[in-house]
PDB file of C-alpha atoms in Angstrom:
ATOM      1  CA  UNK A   5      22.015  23.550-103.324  1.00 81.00           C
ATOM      2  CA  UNK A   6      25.684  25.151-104.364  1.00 84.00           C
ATOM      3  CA  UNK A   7      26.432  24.397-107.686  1.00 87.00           C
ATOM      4  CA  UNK A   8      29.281  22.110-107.415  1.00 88.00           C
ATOM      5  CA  UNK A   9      30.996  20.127-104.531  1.00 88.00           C
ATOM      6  CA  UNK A  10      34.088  22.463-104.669  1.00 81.00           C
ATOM      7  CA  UNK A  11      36.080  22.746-107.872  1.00 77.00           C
ATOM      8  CA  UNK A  12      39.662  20.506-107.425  1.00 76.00           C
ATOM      9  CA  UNK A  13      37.946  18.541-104.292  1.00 81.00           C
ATOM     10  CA  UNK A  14      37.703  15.395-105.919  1.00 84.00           C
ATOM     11  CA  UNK A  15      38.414  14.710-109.307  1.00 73.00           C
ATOM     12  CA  UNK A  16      39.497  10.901-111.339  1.00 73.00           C
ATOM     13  CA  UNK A  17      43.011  11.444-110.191  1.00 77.00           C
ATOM     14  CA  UNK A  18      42.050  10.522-106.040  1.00 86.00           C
ATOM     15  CA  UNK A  19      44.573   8.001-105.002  1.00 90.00           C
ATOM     16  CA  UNK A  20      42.654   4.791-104.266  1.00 93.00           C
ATOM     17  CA  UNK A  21      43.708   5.238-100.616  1.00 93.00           C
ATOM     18  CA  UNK A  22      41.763   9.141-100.345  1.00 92.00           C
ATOM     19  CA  UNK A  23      39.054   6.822-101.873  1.00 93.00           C
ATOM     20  CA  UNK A  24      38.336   4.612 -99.663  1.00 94.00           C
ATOM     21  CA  UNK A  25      38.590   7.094 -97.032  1.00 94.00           C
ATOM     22  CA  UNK A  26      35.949   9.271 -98.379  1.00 95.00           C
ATOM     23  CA  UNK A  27      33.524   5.953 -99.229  1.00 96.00           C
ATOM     24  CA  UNK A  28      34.299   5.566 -95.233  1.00 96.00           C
ATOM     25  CA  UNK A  29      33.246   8.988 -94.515  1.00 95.00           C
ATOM     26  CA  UNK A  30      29.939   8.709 -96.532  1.00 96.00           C
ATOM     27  CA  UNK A  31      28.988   5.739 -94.972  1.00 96.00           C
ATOM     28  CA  UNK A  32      29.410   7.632 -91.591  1.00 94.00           C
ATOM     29  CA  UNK A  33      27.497  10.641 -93.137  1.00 93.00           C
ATOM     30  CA  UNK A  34      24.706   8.126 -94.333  1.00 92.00           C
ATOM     31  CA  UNK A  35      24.400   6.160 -90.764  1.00 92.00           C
ATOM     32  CA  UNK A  36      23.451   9.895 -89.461  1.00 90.00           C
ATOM     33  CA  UNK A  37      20.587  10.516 -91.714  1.00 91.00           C
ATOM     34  CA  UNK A  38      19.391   6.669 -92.169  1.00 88.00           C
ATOM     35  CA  UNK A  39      20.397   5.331 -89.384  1.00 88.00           C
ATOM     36  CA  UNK A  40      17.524   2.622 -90.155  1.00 87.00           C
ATOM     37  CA  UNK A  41      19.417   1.481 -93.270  1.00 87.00           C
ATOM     38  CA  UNK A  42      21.628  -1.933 -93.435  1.00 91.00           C
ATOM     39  CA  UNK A  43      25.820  -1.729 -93.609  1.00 91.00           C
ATOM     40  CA  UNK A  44      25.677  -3.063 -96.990  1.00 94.00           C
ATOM     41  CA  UNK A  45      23.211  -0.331 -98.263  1.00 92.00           C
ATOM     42  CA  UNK A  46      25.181   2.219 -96.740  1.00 92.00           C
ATOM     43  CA  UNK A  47      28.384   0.436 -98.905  1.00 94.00           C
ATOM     44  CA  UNK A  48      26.563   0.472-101.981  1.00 94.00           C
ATOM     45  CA  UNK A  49      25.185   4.196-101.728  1.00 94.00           C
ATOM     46  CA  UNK A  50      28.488   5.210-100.691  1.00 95.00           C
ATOM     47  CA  UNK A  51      30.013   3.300-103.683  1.00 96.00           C
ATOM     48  CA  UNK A  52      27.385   5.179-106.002  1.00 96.00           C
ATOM     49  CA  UNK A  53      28.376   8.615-104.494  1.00 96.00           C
ATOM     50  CA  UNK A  54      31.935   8.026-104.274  1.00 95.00           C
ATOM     51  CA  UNK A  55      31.759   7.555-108.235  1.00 94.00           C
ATOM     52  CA  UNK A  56      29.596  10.552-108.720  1.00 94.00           C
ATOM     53  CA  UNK A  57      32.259  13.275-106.993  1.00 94.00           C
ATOM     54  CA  UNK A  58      34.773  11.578-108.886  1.00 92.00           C
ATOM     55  CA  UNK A  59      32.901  12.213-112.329  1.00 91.00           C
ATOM     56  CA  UNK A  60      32.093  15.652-110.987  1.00 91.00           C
ATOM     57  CA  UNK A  61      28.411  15.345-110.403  1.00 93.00           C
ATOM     58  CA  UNK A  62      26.212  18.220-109.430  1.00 94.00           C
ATOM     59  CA  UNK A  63      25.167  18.310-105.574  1.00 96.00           C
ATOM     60  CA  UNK A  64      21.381  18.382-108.000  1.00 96.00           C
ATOM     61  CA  UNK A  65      22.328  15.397-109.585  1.00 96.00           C
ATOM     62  CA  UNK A  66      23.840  13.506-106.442  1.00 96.00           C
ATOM     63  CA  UNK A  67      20.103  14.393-104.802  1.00 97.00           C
ATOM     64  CA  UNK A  68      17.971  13.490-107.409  1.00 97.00           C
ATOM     65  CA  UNK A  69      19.888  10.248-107.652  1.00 95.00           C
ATOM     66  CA  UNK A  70      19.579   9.740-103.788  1.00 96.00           C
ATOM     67  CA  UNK A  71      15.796  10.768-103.630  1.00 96.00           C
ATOM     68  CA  UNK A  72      14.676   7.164-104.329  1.00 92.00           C
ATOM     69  CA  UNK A  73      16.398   5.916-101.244  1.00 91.00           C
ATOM     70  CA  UNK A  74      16.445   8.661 -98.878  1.00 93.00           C
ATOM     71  CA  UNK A  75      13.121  10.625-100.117  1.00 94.00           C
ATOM     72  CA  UNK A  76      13.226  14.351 -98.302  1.00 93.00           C
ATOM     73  CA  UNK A  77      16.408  13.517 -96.553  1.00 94.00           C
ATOM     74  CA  UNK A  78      18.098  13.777 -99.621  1.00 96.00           C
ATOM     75  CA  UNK A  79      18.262  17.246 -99.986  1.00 96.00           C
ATOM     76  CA  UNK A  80      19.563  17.387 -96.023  1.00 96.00           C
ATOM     77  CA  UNK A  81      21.970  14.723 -96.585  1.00 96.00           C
ATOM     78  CA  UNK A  82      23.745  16.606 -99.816  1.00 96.00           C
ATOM     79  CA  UNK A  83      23.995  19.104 -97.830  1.00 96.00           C
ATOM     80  CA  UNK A  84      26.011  17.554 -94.945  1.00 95.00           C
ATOM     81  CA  UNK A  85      27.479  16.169 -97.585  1.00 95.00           C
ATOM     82  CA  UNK A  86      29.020  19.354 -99.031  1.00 94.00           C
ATOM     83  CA  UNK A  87      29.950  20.694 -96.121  1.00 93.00           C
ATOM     84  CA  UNK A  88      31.660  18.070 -94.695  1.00 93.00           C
ATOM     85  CA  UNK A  89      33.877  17.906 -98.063  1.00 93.00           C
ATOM     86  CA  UNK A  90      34.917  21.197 -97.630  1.00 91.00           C
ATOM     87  CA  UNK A  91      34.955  20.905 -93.819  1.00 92.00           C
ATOM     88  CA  UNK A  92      36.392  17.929 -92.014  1.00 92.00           C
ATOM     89  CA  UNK A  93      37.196  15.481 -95.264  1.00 88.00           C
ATOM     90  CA  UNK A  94      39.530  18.500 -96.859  1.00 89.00           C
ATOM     91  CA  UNK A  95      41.323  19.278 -93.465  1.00 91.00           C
ATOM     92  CA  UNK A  96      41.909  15.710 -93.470  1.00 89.00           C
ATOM     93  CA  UNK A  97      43.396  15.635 -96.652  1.00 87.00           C
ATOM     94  CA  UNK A  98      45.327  18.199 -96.154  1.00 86.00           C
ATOM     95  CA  UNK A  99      47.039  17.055 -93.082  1.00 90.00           C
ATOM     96  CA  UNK A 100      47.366  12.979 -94.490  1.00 86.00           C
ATOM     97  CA  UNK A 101      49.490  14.921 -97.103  1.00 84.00           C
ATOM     98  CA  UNK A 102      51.392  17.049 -94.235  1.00 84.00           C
ATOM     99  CA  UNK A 103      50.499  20.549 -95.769  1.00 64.00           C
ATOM    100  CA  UNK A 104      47.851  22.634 -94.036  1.00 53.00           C
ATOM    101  CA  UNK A 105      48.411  26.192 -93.869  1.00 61.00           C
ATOM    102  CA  UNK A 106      49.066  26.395 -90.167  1.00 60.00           C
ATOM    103  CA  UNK A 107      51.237  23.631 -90.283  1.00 52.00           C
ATOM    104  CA  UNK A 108      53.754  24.825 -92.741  1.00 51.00           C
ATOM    105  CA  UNK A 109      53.814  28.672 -91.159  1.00 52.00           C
ATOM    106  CA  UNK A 110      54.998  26.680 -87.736  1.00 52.00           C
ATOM    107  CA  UNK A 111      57.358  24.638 -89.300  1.00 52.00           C
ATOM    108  CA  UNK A 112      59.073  28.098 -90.750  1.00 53.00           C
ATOM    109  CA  UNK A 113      59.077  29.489 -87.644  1.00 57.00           C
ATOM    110  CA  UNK A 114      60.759  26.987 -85.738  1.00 53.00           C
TER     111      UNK A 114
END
């Protein structure tokens, strides 16, 4: 596992609206590798991990912690996790806040 999320990802000072878009997306990421677990579980793991990244929790701690509900698929589910943070979820980010690289070089050029 990498050793951190991705420094500056997510820290205390997420706006409660990039909050509860990221609890969204780890619901999603959850319903992919337990798709046999309830709405409400999902909710409440996503809850757990959404207050994890924002105290800056290893991806070692985040698995350990998710071992007792996902068992091996924890380690496949940080994972997905990670990469989708620095994936998808930061593009996302990015462009809700109107500055992505590409973006701003086209807007100079027109």
């Amino acid at each position: 596992l990498e050793e951190s999320f991705g420094e500056g990802l997510i820290d205390e000072n997420l706006n409660k609206q990039e909050q509860v878009l990221l609890q969204k997306d780890i619901v999603e990421q959850f319903a992919l590798v337990a798709p046999g677990e309830d709405a409400e579980t999902r909710a409440e793991l996503a809850e757990l991990i959404l207050c994890m990244l924002l105290t800056k929790s290893k991806p070692w701690q985040v698995k350990r912690e998710l071992e007792g509900f996902l068992g091996e698929r924890a380690d496949f589910f940080v994972r997905q996790l990670a990469a989708h943070l620095r994936g998808p979820w930061l593009r996302a980010r990015r462009a809700r806040a109107g500055a992505t690289p590409k973006a701003a070089a086209s807007r100079r050029i027109q």
